[in-house]
Short mmCIF file of C-alpha atoms in Angstrom, two decimals:
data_model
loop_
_atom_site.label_atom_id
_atom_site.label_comp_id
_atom_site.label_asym_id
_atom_site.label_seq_id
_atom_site.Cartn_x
_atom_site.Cartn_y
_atom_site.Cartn_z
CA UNK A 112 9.65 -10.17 -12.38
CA UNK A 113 9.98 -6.69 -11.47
CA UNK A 114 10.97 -5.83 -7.31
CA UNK A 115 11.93 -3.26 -5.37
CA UNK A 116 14.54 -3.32 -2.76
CA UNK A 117 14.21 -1.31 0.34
CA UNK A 118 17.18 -0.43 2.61
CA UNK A 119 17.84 -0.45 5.11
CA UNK A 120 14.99 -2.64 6.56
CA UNK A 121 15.29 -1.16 9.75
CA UNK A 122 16.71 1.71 11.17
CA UNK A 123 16.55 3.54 15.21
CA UNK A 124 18.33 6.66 15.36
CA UNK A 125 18.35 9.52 18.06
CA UNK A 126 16.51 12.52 17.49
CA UNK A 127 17.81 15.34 15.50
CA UNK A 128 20.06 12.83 13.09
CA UNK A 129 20.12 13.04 9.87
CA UNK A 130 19.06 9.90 7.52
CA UNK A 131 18.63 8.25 4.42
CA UNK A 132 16.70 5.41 3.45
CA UNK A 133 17.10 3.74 -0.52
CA UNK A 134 14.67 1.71 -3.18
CA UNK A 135 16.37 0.09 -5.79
CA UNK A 136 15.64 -1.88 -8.79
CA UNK A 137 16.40 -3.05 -11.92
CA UNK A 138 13.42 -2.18 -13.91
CA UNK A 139 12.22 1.41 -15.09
CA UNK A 140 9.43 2.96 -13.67
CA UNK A 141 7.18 5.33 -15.33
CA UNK A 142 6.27 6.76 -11.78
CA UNK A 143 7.49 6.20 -7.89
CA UNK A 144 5.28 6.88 -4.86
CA UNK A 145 6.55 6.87 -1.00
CA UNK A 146 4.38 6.17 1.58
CA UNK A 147 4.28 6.22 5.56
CA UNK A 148 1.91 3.90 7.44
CA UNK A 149 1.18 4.22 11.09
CA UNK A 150 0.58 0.78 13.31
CA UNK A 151 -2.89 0.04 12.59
CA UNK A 152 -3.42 2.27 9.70
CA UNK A 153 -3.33 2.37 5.76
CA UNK A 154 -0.32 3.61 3.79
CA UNK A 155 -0.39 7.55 3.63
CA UNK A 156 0.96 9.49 0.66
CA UNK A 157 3.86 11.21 1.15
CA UNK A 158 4.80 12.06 -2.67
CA UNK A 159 5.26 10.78 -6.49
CA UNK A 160 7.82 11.11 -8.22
CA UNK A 161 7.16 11.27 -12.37
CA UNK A 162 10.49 12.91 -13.89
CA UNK A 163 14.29 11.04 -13.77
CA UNK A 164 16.42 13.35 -11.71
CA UNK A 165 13.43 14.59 -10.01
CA UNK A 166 14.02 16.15 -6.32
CA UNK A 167 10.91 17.12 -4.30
CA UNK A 168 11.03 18.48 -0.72
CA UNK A 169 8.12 18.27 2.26
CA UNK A 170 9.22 20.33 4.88
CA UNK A 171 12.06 18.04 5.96
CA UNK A 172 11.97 15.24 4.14
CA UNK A 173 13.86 15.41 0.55
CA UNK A 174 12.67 12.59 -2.25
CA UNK A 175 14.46 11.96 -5.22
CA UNK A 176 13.87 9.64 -8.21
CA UNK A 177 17.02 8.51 -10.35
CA UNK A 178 18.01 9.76 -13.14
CA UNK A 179 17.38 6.33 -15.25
CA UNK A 180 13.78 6.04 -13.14
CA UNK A 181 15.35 2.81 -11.37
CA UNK A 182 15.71 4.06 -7.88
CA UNK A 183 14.73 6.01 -5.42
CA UNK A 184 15.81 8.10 -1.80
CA UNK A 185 14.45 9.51 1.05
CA UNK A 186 16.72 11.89 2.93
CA UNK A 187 15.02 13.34 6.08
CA UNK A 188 16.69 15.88 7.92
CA UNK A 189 16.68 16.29 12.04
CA UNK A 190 14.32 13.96 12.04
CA UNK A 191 11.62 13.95 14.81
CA UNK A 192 9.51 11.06 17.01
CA UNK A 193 6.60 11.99 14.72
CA UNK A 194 8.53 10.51 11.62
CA UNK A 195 8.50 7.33 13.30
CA UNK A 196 6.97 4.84 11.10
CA UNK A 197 7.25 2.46 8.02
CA UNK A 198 8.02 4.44 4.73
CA UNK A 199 7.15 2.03 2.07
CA UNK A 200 8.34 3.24 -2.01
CA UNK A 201 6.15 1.72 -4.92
CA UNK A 202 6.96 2.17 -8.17
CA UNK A 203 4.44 2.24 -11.27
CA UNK A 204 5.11 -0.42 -14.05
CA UNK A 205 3.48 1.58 -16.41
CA UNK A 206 0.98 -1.80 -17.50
CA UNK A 207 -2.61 -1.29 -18.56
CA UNK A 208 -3.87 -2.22 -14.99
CA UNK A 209 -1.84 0.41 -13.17
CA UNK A 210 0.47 -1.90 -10.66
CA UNK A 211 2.66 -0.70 -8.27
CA UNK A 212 5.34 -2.64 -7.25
CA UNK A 213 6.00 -2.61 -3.32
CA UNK A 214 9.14 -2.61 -1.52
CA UNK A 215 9.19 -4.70 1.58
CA UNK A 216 9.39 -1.19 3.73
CA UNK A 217 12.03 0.38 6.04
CA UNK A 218 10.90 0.21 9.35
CA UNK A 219 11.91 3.65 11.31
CA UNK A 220 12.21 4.50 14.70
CA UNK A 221 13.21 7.78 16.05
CA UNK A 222 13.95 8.11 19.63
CA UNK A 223 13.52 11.37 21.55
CA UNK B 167 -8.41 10.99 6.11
CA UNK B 168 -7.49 9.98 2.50
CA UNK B 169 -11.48 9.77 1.68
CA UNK B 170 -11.25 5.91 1.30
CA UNK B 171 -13.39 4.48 3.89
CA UNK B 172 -13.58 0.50 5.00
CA UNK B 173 -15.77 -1.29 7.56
CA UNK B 174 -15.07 -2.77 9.63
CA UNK B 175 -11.65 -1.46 11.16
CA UNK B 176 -11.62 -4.77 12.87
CA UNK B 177 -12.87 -8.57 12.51
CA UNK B 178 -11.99 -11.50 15.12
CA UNK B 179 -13.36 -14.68 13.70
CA UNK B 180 -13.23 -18.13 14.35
CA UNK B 181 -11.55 -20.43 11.84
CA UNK B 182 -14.11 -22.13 9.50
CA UNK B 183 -16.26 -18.65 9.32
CA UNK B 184 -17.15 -16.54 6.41
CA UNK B 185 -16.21 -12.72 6.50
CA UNK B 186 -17.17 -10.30 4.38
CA UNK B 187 -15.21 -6.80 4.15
CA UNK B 188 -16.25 -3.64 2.82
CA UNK B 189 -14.53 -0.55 1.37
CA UNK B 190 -16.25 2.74 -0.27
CA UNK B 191 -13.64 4.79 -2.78
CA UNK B 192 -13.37 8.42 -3.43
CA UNK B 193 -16.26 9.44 -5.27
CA UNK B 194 -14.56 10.00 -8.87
CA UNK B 195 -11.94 7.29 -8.26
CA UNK B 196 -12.79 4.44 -11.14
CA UNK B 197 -9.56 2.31 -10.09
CA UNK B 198 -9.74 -0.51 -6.80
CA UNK B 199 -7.52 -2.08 -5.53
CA UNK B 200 -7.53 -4.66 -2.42
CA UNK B 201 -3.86 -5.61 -0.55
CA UNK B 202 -3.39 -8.29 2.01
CA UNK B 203 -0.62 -6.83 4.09
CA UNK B 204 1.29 -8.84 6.97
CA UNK B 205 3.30 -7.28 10.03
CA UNK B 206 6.48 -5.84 9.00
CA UNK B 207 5.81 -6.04 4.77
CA UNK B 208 4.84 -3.93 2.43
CA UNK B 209 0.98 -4.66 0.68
CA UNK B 210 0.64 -8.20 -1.64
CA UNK B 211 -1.64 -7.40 -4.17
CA UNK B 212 -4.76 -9.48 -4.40
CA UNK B 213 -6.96 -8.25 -6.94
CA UNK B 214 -7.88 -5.12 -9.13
CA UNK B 215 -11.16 -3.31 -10.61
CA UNK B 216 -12.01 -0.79 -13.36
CA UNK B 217 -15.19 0.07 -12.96
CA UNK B 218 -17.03 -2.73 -12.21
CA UNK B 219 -14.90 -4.76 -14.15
CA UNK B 220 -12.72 -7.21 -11.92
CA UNK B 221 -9.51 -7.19 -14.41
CA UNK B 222 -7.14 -8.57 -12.45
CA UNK B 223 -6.92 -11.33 -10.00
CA UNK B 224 -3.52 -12.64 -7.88
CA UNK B 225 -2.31 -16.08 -8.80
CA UNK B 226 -1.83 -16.38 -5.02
CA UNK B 227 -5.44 -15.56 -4.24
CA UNK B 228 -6.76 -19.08 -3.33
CA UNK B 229 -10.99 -19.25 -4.45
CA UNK B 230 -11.96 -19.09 -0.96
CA UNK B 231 -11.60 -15.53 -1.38
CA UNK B 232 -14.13 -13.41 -3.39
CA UNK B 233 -14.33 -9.48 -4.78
CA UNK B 234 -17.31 -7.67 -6.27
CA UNK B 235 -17.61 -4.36 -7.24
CA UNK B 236 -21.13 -3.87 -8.51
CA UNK B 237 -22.15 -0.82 -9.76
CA UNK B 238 -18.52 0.89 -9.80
CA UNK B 239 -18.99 2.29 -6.65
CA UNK B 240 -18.22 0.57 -3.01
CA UNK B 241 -16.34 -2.89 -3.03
CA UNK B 242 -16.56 -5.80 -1.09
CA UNK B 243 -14.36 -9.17 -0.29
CA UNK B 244 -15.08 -11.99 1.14
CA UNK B 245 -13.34 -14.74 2.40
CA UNK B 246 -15.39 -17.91 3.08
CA UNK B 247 -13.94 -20.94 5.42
CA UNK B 248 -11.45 -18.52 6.85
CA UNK B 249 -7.92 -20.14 8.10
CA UNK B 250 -4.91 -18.90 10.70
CA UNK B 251 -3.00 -17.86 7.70
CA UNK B 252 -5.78 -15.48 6.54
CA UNK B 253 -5.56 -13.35 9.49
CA UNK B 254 -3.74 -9.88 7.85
CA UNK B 255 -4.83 -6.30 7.41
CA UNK B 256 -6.57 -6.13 4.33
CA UNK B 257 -6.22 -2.91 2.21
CA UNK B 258 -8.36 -1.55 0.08
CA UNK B 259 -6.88 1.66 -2.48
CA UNK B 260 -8.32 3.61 -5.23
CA UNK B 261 -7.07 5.66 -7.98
CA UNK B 262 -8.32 8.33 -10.84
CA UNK B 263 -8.01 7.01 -14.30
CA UNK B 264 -5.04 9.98 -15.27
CA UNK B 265 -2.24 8.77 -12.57
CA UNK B 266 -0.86 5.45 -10.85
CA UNK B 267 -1.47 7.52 -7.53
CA UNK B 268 -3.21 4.93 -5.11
CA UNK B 269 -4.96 5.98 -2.14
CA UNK B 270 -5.65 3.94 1.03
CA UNK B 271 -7.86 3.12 3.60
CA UNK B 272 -7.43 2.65 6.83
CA UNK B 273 -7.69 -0.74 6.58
CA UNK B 274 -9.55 -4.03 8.05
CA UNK B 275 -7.65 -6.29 10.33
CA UNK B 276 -8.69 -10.06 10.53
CA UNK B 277 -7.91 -11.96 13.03
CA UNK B 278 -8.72 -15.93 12.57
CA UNK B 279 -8.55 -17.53 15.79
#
C-alpha cells in the first residue's frame, strides 16, 4: 500500500518566520501535486512537480520534489496570515486510473 | 474559481434521508473524481469516472452510496438512508486525459443530524 507522510501535522508560527513542511514515502511517484484548502473550501492547486530534483518557486513559497521522486518540501519564506491554511501533497501512482495518493495534511497557522 | 462547480455548497439532513449531490467538471475534463473528506484529513477517495465509465469504486464505499455520470458530462452521488458517520465534505475533482493534475470544487458539506 502506497502512503504519504506529512510533517509536521501542525504547525503556528509568528509572522515573518521562515518554514518548512515535508511528504515522505516509500514509493516512487511519477508526479507530486501540493495543494492549499481554505475552511469550507476545495483543495486549490498550488503546483506539480514531474522531474526528480525538481525546484519550482511561487512568489514565496519554494517546492521541491526528490531526487528519487519519493518525497517532497515546501519551504515558504516570511510567511504571511494569508498562507494560513492546510497544504495537503498528493502524489501520482502512475496506474491506469490516475490516483493520487493523499497525505493526511499539515495544518498551518500564521499569526500576525 | 477552479471551473469545477457543485451544488449544493451545503446539505443538513436528517438521518434515514436520501441526498443526492451534484458536481459539473471543466468542459474538456474526461477524468471525475468524488472524495469524502473529514475535518483535519486529507480527501479518501470514493470513486472514479472516465467518461461515463464508472472504473473505479472504493472498497470502503458501503452500497448505500451511488455515482452516475451519464453522458460524460456533470456527475452526481447519492447517498440513500444517510447515517451520523456520513456527514463529511464531499469533493468532487476532474482532470484532462494528458496529466494526473486534479482540480476541485468547492465542495458539498453534509451534515446528518
Amino acid at each position: 500500500t502506497q502512503l504519504l507522510e506529512q510533517s509536521p501535522q501542525f504547525l503556528s508560527i509568528q509572522e515573518g518566520e521562515n518554514l518548512t513542511v515535508y511528504c515522505n514515502s516509500s514509493s516512487v511517484f511519477s508526479s507530486l501535486q501540493w495543494y492549499r484548502q481554505e475552511p469550507g473550501e476545495g483543495p486549490v492547486l498550488l503546483v506539480t512537480v514531474v522531474t526528480g530534483g525538481e525546484v519550482k518557486k511561487l512568489k514565496r513559497l519554494t517546492f521541491q520534489f526528490g531526487d528519487a521522486r519519493k518525497d517532497s518540501s515546501l519551504h515558504i519564506t516570511a510567511a504571511q496570515p494569508g498562507d494560513t491554511g492546510l497544504y495537503l501533497c498528493a502524489g501520482a501512482s502512475g496506474d491506469s486510473n490516475y490516483q493520487l495518493i493523499w497525505g493526511a495534511g499539515t495544518k498551518l497557522i500564521i499569526k500576525p | 474559481d477552479t471551473g469545477v462547480s457543485q451544488d449544493p455548497r451545503h446539505k443538513i439532513t436528517k438521518r434515514g434521508q436520501n441526498v443526492t449531490f451534484r458536481c459539473d467538471p471543466i468542459s474538456e475534463h474526461n477524468r471525475l473524481y468524488w472524495y469524502r473528506q473529514t475535518l483535519g484529513q486529507g480527501p479518501e477517495f470514493l470513486t472514479y469516472f472516465q467518461n461515463e465509465a464508472q472504473l473505479e469504486k472504493s472498497r470502503l464505499l458501503s452500497d448505500r452510496f451511488s455515482a452516475e455520470r451519464p453522458k460524460g458530462s456533470f456527475s452526481t452521488l447519492e447517498i440513500q438512508r444517510t447515517e451520523q458517520g456520513d456527514s463529511a465534505m464531499y469533493l468532487c475533482a476532474t482532470a484532462d486525459g494528458f496529466t494526473d493534475t486534479q482540480y476541485f470544487g468547492p465542495g458539498t458539506r453534509l451534515t446528518v443530524l
